Amino acid sequence: MVVANILYIPCHSVLEYDELRLLTSLGHNIFSTGSYFDPNIPAESIRPPLILRQDPEWKDIFYKTGCSVTPIKLSKEFLSKFNFMISTHKTMPFESNLRNIPKSCEKIWRGIGQATPHTEVKLRDLKKNGVRLIRYSPMESRTTNFAGQDGLIRFFKKESEFISNDTKTNNGFLCYNAILQRSQYNDWNFFKDFVEYNNFEIFGGSNESIKNYHGFLSTEEQLCLFKRYSKICCLSSYPAPYTLGFLEAVMSELEIFICKNGHESDERFMFGQNYNRIDGNIYSFVANREIKDLFSEKSAKIEWNKLLG
């Protein structure tokens, strides 16, 4: 395997953490413009620091040649140091810097399942300019104006971080930020009575007005819940076919509660599981080995190796 220099432009700090950690484990050198611009002091406290292999001159060139993070402005000299430029979800980094990207730097747009019909039109133009489109779910092909794909790499989690031999309580929990503010994109209205009746504990930021709210969790505290509790409720996040929270639940040993919400992009009921109808549109299941392997770090590494050569 050839070691690559990768410029990574993220849009989501948790996904950024997961993929930077994976790409580093594959031996690559990485510069991130996101929360890990300084890997030792993440801009967001949601995830811990990372040790990234970087050329010390990269940041010097970044500043000296007038580059910036907000907005993303990248010089020819800076971009010439990288074999790959990867932008997650955002099209603007390519649109604004296309003339400065050398032919030696491959351009990759990495989807997160949130592309709208308007985004797909932009992706058609990027594809004409040599940008490869990497999707995260086959369900994205249902999006109006779908621009196609050059590969598919699912999100992933490390199963070992979500299981333990601890004795579990019969408690359930739900972890989701700003549930009410984002209710038009999730299925809280289907779940509200069920969650309250079964006394599920609510975690995540900006949920203070919801009954049985228990505050915001650190990474370590959240992992402890997966090891101690026995049930989890997973809200959707339209138009994403699945969420990082759903993957965390899949990697655990918990009974998972999800809702048939009518969103055509929802992939969560398409994994060959034994889904048990609980109440109305609410179903439960415990993840089997097939789905765990599909979303495993091992599977993601195989696909990233194929993409990066």
Short mmCIF file of C-alpha atoms in Angstrom, two decimals:
data_model
loop_
_atom_site.label_atom_id
_atom_site.label_comp_id
_atom_site.label_asym_id
_atom_site.label_seq_id
_atom_site.Cartn_x
_atom_site.Cartn_y
_atom_site.Cartn_z
CA MET A 1 0.00 0.00 0.00
CA VAL A 2 1.23 3.48 -0.92
CA VAL A 3 1.15 6.07 1.87
CA ALA A 4 -0.90 9.08 0.75
CA ASN A 5 -1.02 12.71 1.83
CA ILE A 6 -4.71 13.47 2.37
CA LEU A 7 -6.44 16.84 2.75
CA TYR A 8 -9.70 16.10 4.59
CA ILE A 9 -12.48 18.73 4.66
CA PRO A 10 -15.20 17.55 7.07
CA CYS A 11 -18.70 18.73 7.90
CA HIS A 12 -19.44 16.57 10.97
CA SER A 13 -17.00 16.25 13.88
CA VAL A 14 -17.99 12.70 14.91
CA LEU A 15 -17.67 11.35 11.38
CA GLU A 16 -14.43 13.32 11.09
CA TYR A 17 -13.07 11.61 14.20
CA ASP A 18 -14.05 8.14 12.96
CA GLU A 19 -12.59 8.54 9.49
CA LEU A 20 -9.40 10.33 10.53
CA ARG A 21 -8.76 7.55 13.02
CA LEU A 22 -9.34 4.90 10.34
CA LEU A 23 -7.24 6.62 7.65
CA THR A 24 -4.41 7.09 10.15
CA SER A 25 -4.56 3.39 11.04
CA LEU A 26 -4.08 2.66 7.33
CA GLY A 27 -0.80 4.58 7.45
CA HIS A 28 -1.79 7.79 5.68
CA ASN A 29 -0.74 11.37 6.45
CA ILE A 30 -3.70 13.68 7.03
CA PHE A 31 -4.45 17.38 7.34
CA SER A 32 -7.99 18.29 8.45
CA THR A 33 -9.63 21.69 8.11
CA GLY A 34 -12.29 20.79 10.70
CA SER A 35 -12.37 20.09 14.43
CA TYR A 36 -8.96 18.41 14.12
CA PHE A 37 -7.20 21.35 12.47
CA ASP A 38 -5.16 21.08 15.66
CA PRO A 39 -5.33 17.32 16.38
CA ASN A 40 -4.12 17.84 19.95
CA ILE A 41 -6.91 20.27 20.83
CA PRO A 42 -10.14 19.45 18.95
CA ALA A 43 -12.36 22.47 18.32
CA GLU A 44 -15.31 20.46 19.67
CA SER A 45 -15.15 18.40 22.84
CA ILE A 46 -17.44 15.66 21.49
CA ARG A 47 -14.48 13.40 20.72
CA PRO A 48 -10.92 13.14 22.14
CA PRO A 49 -7.64 14.35 20.57
CA LEU A 50 -5.99 12.33 17.79
CA ILE A 51 -2.40 11.69 16.79
CA LEU A 52 -2.21 12.48 13.07
CA ARG A 53 0.87 12.06 10.92
CA GLN A 54 1.53 15.40 9.22
CA ASP A 55 4.35 17.21 7.48
CA PRO A 56 5.31 20.11 9.79
CA GLU A 57 5.48 22.49 6.82
CA TRP A 58 1.83 22.00 5.84
CA LYS A 59 0.43 24.41 8.40
CA ASP A 60 3.17 26.95 7.69
CA ILE A 61 2.33 26.88 3.97
CA PHE A 62 -1.39 27.06 4.81
CA TYR A 63 -0.92 30.35 6.64
CA LYS A 64 1.84 31.85 4.50
CA THR A 65 -0.04 31.40 1.23
CA GLY A 66 -3.30 32.95 2.45
CA CYS A 67 -5.35 29.80 2.98
CA SER A 68 -8.36 29.89 5.31
CA VAL A 69 -10.87 27.50 6.86
CA THR A 70 -13.93 29.79 6.85
CA PRO A 71 -14.50 30.13 3.99
CA ILE A 72 -12.40 27.29 2.58
CA LYS A 73 -9.70 29.02 0.57
CA LEU A 74 -6.77 26.89 -0.60
CA SER A 75 -3.65 27.95 -2.49
CA LYS A 76 -1.96 26.08 -5.34
CA GLU A 77 1.19 25.70 -3.26
CA PHE A 78 -0.71 24.18 -0.34
CA LEU A 79 -2.78 21.81 -2.51
CA SER A 80 0.33 20.61 -4.33
CA LYS A 81 1.39 18.83 -1.13
CA PHE A 82 -1.53 16.37 -1.25
CA ASN A 83 -2.40 13.25 -3.26
CA PHE A 84 -6.10 13.44 -2.33
CA MET A 85 -8.55 16.23 -1.47
CA ILE A 86 -11.63 14.76 0.25
CA SER A 87 -14.64 16.93 1.03
CA THR A 88 -17.48 15.43 3.06
CA HIS A 89 -20.91 16.58 1.87
CA LYS A 90 -19.79 20.11 0.96
CA THR A 91 -19.42 21.02 -2.71
CA MET A 92 -18.11 24.56 -2.12
CA PRO A 93 -14.49 23.52 -1.36
CA PHE A 94 -14.23 22.20 -4.92
CA GLU A 95 -16.27 24.95 -6.53
CA SER A 96 -14.18 27.70 -4.93
CA ASN A 97 -10.76 26.12 -5.39
CA LEU A 98 -11.05 24.08 -8.58
CA ARG A 99 -8.48 26.14 -10.51
CA ASN A 100 -5.91 25.67 -7.76
CA ILE A 101 -6.15 21.88 -7.50
CA PRO A 102 -3.26 20.26 -9.43
CA LYS A 103 -3.77 17.19 -11.59
CA SER A 104 -1.60 15.25 -9.14
CA CYS A 105 -4.26 15.72 -6.43
CA GLU A 106 -7.29 13.47 -6.83
CA LYS A 107 -10.63 15.06 -5.97
CA ILE A 108 -13.15 13.05 -3.90
CA TRP A 109 -16.59 14.12 -2.67
CA ARG A 110 -17.64 11.89 0.23
CA GLY A 111 -21.41 11.76 0.80
CA ILE A 112 -23.08 11.56 4.21
CA GLY A 113 -26.61 10.80 2.99
CA GLN A 114 -27.80 14.42 3.19
CA ALA A 115 -27.61 15.38 -0.48
CA THR A 116 -30.73 17.18 -1.76
CA PRO A 117 -31.90 17.37 -5.40
CA HIS A 118 -30.18 20.78 -5.56
CA THR A 119 -26.93 19.24 -4.26
CA GLU A 120 -27.15 16.50 -6.88
CA VAL A 121 -27.22 19.11 -9.66
CA LYS A 122 -24.01 20.60 -8.25
CA LEU A 123 -22.47 17.12 -8.07
CA ARG A 124 -23.16 16.60 -11.79
CA ASP A 125 -21.02 19.66 -12.52
CA LEU A 126 -18.27 18.53 -10.16
CA LYS A 127 -18.18 15.11 -11.80
CA LYS A 128 -17.58 16.78 -15.17
CA ASN A 129 -14.54 18.41 -13.55
CA GLY A 130 -13.03 15.14 -12.40
CA VAL A 131 -14.45 14.88 -8.88
CA ARG A 132 -15.21 11.28 -7.85
CA LEU A 133 -18.48 10.77 -5.95
CA ILE A 134 -18.41 8.33 -3.03
CA ARG A 135 -21.77 7.49 -1.49
CA TYR A 136 -22.59 6.11 1.94
CA SER A 137 -25.78 4.21 1.13
CA PRO A 138 -27.35 2.67 -2.00
CA MET A 139 -30.58 4.45 -1.00
CA GLU A 140 -29.08 7.75 -2.16
CA SER A 141 -29.81 6.66 -5.73
CA ARG A 142 -33.49 7.46 -5.03
CA THR A 143 -32.71 11.18 -4.70
CA THR A 144 -34.11 13.33 -7.50
CA ASN A 145 -31.36 14.40 -9.96
CA PHE A 146 -29.06 11.65 -8.62
CA ALA A 147 -25.60 12.33 -10.09
CA GLY A 148 -24.34 8.75 -9.88
CA GLN A 149 -21.48 7.32 -7.88
CA ASP A 150 -17.89 6.15 -8.24
CA GLY A 151 -17.96 4.02 -5.11
CA LEU A 152 -19.79 3.36 -1.84
CA ILE A 153 -18.23 3.45 1.63
CA ARG A 154 -20.57 3.05 4.58
CA PHE A 155 -20.09 4.76 7.90
CA PHE A 156 -18.67 2.39 10.51
CA LYS A 157 -18.04 1.81 14.21
CA LYS A 158 -15.70 -0.35 16.27
CA GLU A 159 -17.79 -3.14 17.75
CA SER A 160 -15.35 -3.69 20.62
CA GLU A 161 -16.14 -0.21 21.99
CA PHE A 162 -19.85 -0.98 22.45
CA ILE A 163 -19.92 -4.41 24.10
CA SER A 164 -18.90 -5.73 27.50
CA ASN A 165 -19.53 -8.52 29.97
CA ASP A 166 -21.15 -6.14 32.45
CA THR A 167 -24.53 -7.05 33.91
CA LYS A 168 -27.15 -4.91 32.15
CA THR A 169 -30.07 -3.07 33.74
CA ASN A 170 -33.51 -3.14 32.13
CA ASN A 171 -33.25 0.59 31.39
CA GLY A 172 -33.57 2.18 27.97
CA PHE A 173 -32.18 5.43 26.59
CA LEU A 174 -32.30 7.78 23.63
CA CYS A 175 -29.37 10.00 22.65
CA TYR A 176 -30.10 12.72 20.08
CA ASN A 177 -29.37 16.45 20.00
CA ALA A 178 -32.12 19.08 19.70
CA ILE A 179 -34.98 16.58 19.35
CA LEU A 180 -37.79 19.13 19.22
CA GLN A 181 -35.94 21.66 17.06
CA ARG A 182 -35.24 18.92 14.50
CA SER A 183 -38.63 17.18 14.76
CA GLN A 184 -39.47 17.84 11.09
CA TYR A 185 -36.45 15.68 10.20
CA ASN A 186 -36.85 12.91 12.80
CA ASP A 187 -39.65 10.62 14.01
CA TRP A 188 -39.99 11.93 17.56
CA ASN A 189 -43.74 12.48 17.14
CA PHE A 190 -44.14 8.72 16.58
CA PHE A 191 -41.94 7.89 19.58
CA LYS A 192 -42.88 10.49 22.19
CA ASP A 193 -45.65 8.57 24.01
CA PHE A 194 -43.79 5.26 23.76
CA VAL A 195 -40.59 6.73 25.20
CA GLU A 196 -42.39 8.47 28.04
CA TYR A 197 -44.54 5.43 28.90
CA ASN A 198 -41.48 3.13 29.01
CA ASN A 199 -39.42 5.67 30.95
CA PHE A 200 -36.55 5.90 28.47
CA GLU A 201 -33.85 8.28 29.65
CA ILE A 202 -33.17 11.17 27.23
CA PHE A 203 -29.63 12.44 26.54
CA GLY A 204 -28.07 14.93 24.13
CA GLY A 205 -27.78 18.69 23.84
CA SER A 206 -30.74 21.13 23.81
CA ASN A 207 -33.36 18.68 25.12
CA GLU A 208 -34.03 20.38 28.45
CA SER A 209 -37.79 20.73 27.89
CA ILE A 210 -38.33 17.00 27.31
CA LYS A 211 -39.53 14.75 30.12
CA ASN A 212 -36.88 12.49 31.71
CA TYR A 213 -33.99 14.48 30.24
CA HIS A 214 -30.62 13.58 31.80
CA GLY A 215 -28.18 15.95 30.09
CA PHE A 216 -25.35 15.87 27.59
CA LEU A 217 -22.91 12.93 27.61
CA SER A 218 -19.18 12.75 27.03
CA THR A 219 -17.91 10.02 24.71
CA GLU A 220 -16.92 7.85 27.67
CA GLU A 221 -20.29 8.32 29.40
CA GLN A 222 -22.18 7.41 26.25
CA LEU A 223 -20.14 4.22 25.75
CA CYS A 224 -20.93 3.26 29.34
CA LEU A 225 -24.67 3.41 28.59
CA PHE A 226 -24.25 0.93 25.73
CA LYS A 227 -22.53 -1.44 28.12
CA ARG A 228 -24.95 -1.05 31.04
CA TYR A 229 -28.41 -0.52 29.53
CA SER A 230 -30.46 -3.08 27.58
CA LYS A 231 -32.58 -0.93 25.23
CA ILE A 232 -32.06 2.04 22.92
CA CYS A 233 -34.41 4.17 20.86
CA CYS A 234 -32.97 5.42 17.54
CA LEU A 235 -34.53 8.46 15.88
CA SER A 236 -34.15 9.03 12.17
CA SER A 237 -32.59 12.13 10.57
CA TYR A 238 -34.24 12.72 7.20
CA PRO A 239 -33.07 12.41 4.43
CA ALA A 240 -30.22 10.25 5.78
CA PRO A 241 -30.88 6.50 5.19
CA TYR A 242 -29.24 5.76 8.56
CA THR A 243 -27.43 7.73 11.27
CA LEU A 244 -24.25 7.38 13.30
CA GLY A 245 -26.48 6.77 16.32
CA PHE A 246 -28.09 3.84 14.53
CA LEU A 247 -24.63 2.36 13.82
CA GLU A 248 -23.64 2.68 17.47
CA ALA A 249 -26.78 0.78 18.44
CA VAL A 250 -26.10 -1.90 15.81
CA MET A 251 -22.60 -2.48 17.21
CA SER A 252 -24.00 -2.99 20.71
CA GLU A 253 -25.94 -5.91 22.18
CA LEU A 254 -29.00 -3.77 22.94
CA GLU A 255 -32.59 -4.17 21.82
CA ILE A 256 -33.00 -1.41 19.22
CA PHE A 257 -36.28 0.45 18.71
CA ILE A 258 -36.88 2.16 15.36
CA CYS A 259 -39.90 3.58 13.54
CA LYS A 260 -41.38 3.05 10.08
CA ASN A 261 -41.77 6.72 9.31
CA GLY A 262 -42.64 6.62 5.61
CA HIS A 263 -39.39 8.24 4.42
CA GLU A 264 -38.47 6.58 1.13
CA SER A 265 -34.74 6.93 1.86
CA ASP A 266 -34.88 5.07 5.20
CA GLU A 267 -32.62 2.00 4.91
CA ARG A 268 -32.95 0.71 8.47
CA PHE A 269 -35.59 -1.91 7.62
CA MET A 270 -33.65 -3.43 4.73
CA PHE A 271 -30.97 -5.51 6.43
CA GLY A 272 -32.65 -8.92 6.67
CA GLN A 273 -33.28 -8.56 10.40
CA ASN A 274 -36.13 -10.10 12.40
CA TYR A 275 -38.13 -6.96 13.17
CA ASN A 276 -40.72 -7.27 15.94
CA ARG A 277 -43.68 -4.92 15.81
CA ILE A 278 -44.07 -3.34 19.23
CA ASP A 279 -46.60 -0.53 18.98
CA GLY A 280 -48.05 1.14 15.89
CA ASN A 281 -45.13 2.03 13.63
CA ILE A 282 -42.52 1.11 16.25
CA TYR A 283 -40.42 -2.03 15.79
CA SER A 284 -37.52 -3.60 17.67
CA PHE A 285 -34.63 -5.89 16.78
CA VAL A 286 -31.21 -7.02 18.01
CA ALA A 287 -28.49 -6.66 15.38
CA ASN A 288 -27.23 -9.88 13.85
CA ARG A 289 -23.70 -10.65 12.64
CA GLU A 290 -24.49 -9.77 9.02
CA ILE A 291 -25.40 -6.17 9.77
CA LYS A 292 -22.51 -5.77 12.24
CA ASP A 293 -20.07 -6.90 9.56
CA LEU A 294 -21.63 -4.56 6.99
CA PHE A 295 -20.95 -1.54 9.19
CA SER A 296 -17.67 -2.76 10.68
CA GLU A 297 -14.36 -0.93 10.67
CA LYS A 298 -12.88 -3.89 8.79
CA SER A 299 -15.33 -3.46 5.90
CA ALA A 300 -14.70 0.29 5.77
CA LYS A 301 -10.93 -0.25 5.66
CA ILE A 302 -11.29 -2.59 2.68
CA GLU A 303 -13.27 0.04 0.75
CA TRP A 304 -10.96 2.94 1.67
CA ASN A 305 -7.97 0.87 0.55
CA LYS A 306 -9.65 0.26 -2.80
CA LEU A 307 -10.40 3.96 -3.19
CA LEU A 308 -6.99 5.28 -2.21
CA GLY A 309 -5.00 2.52 -3.86
#
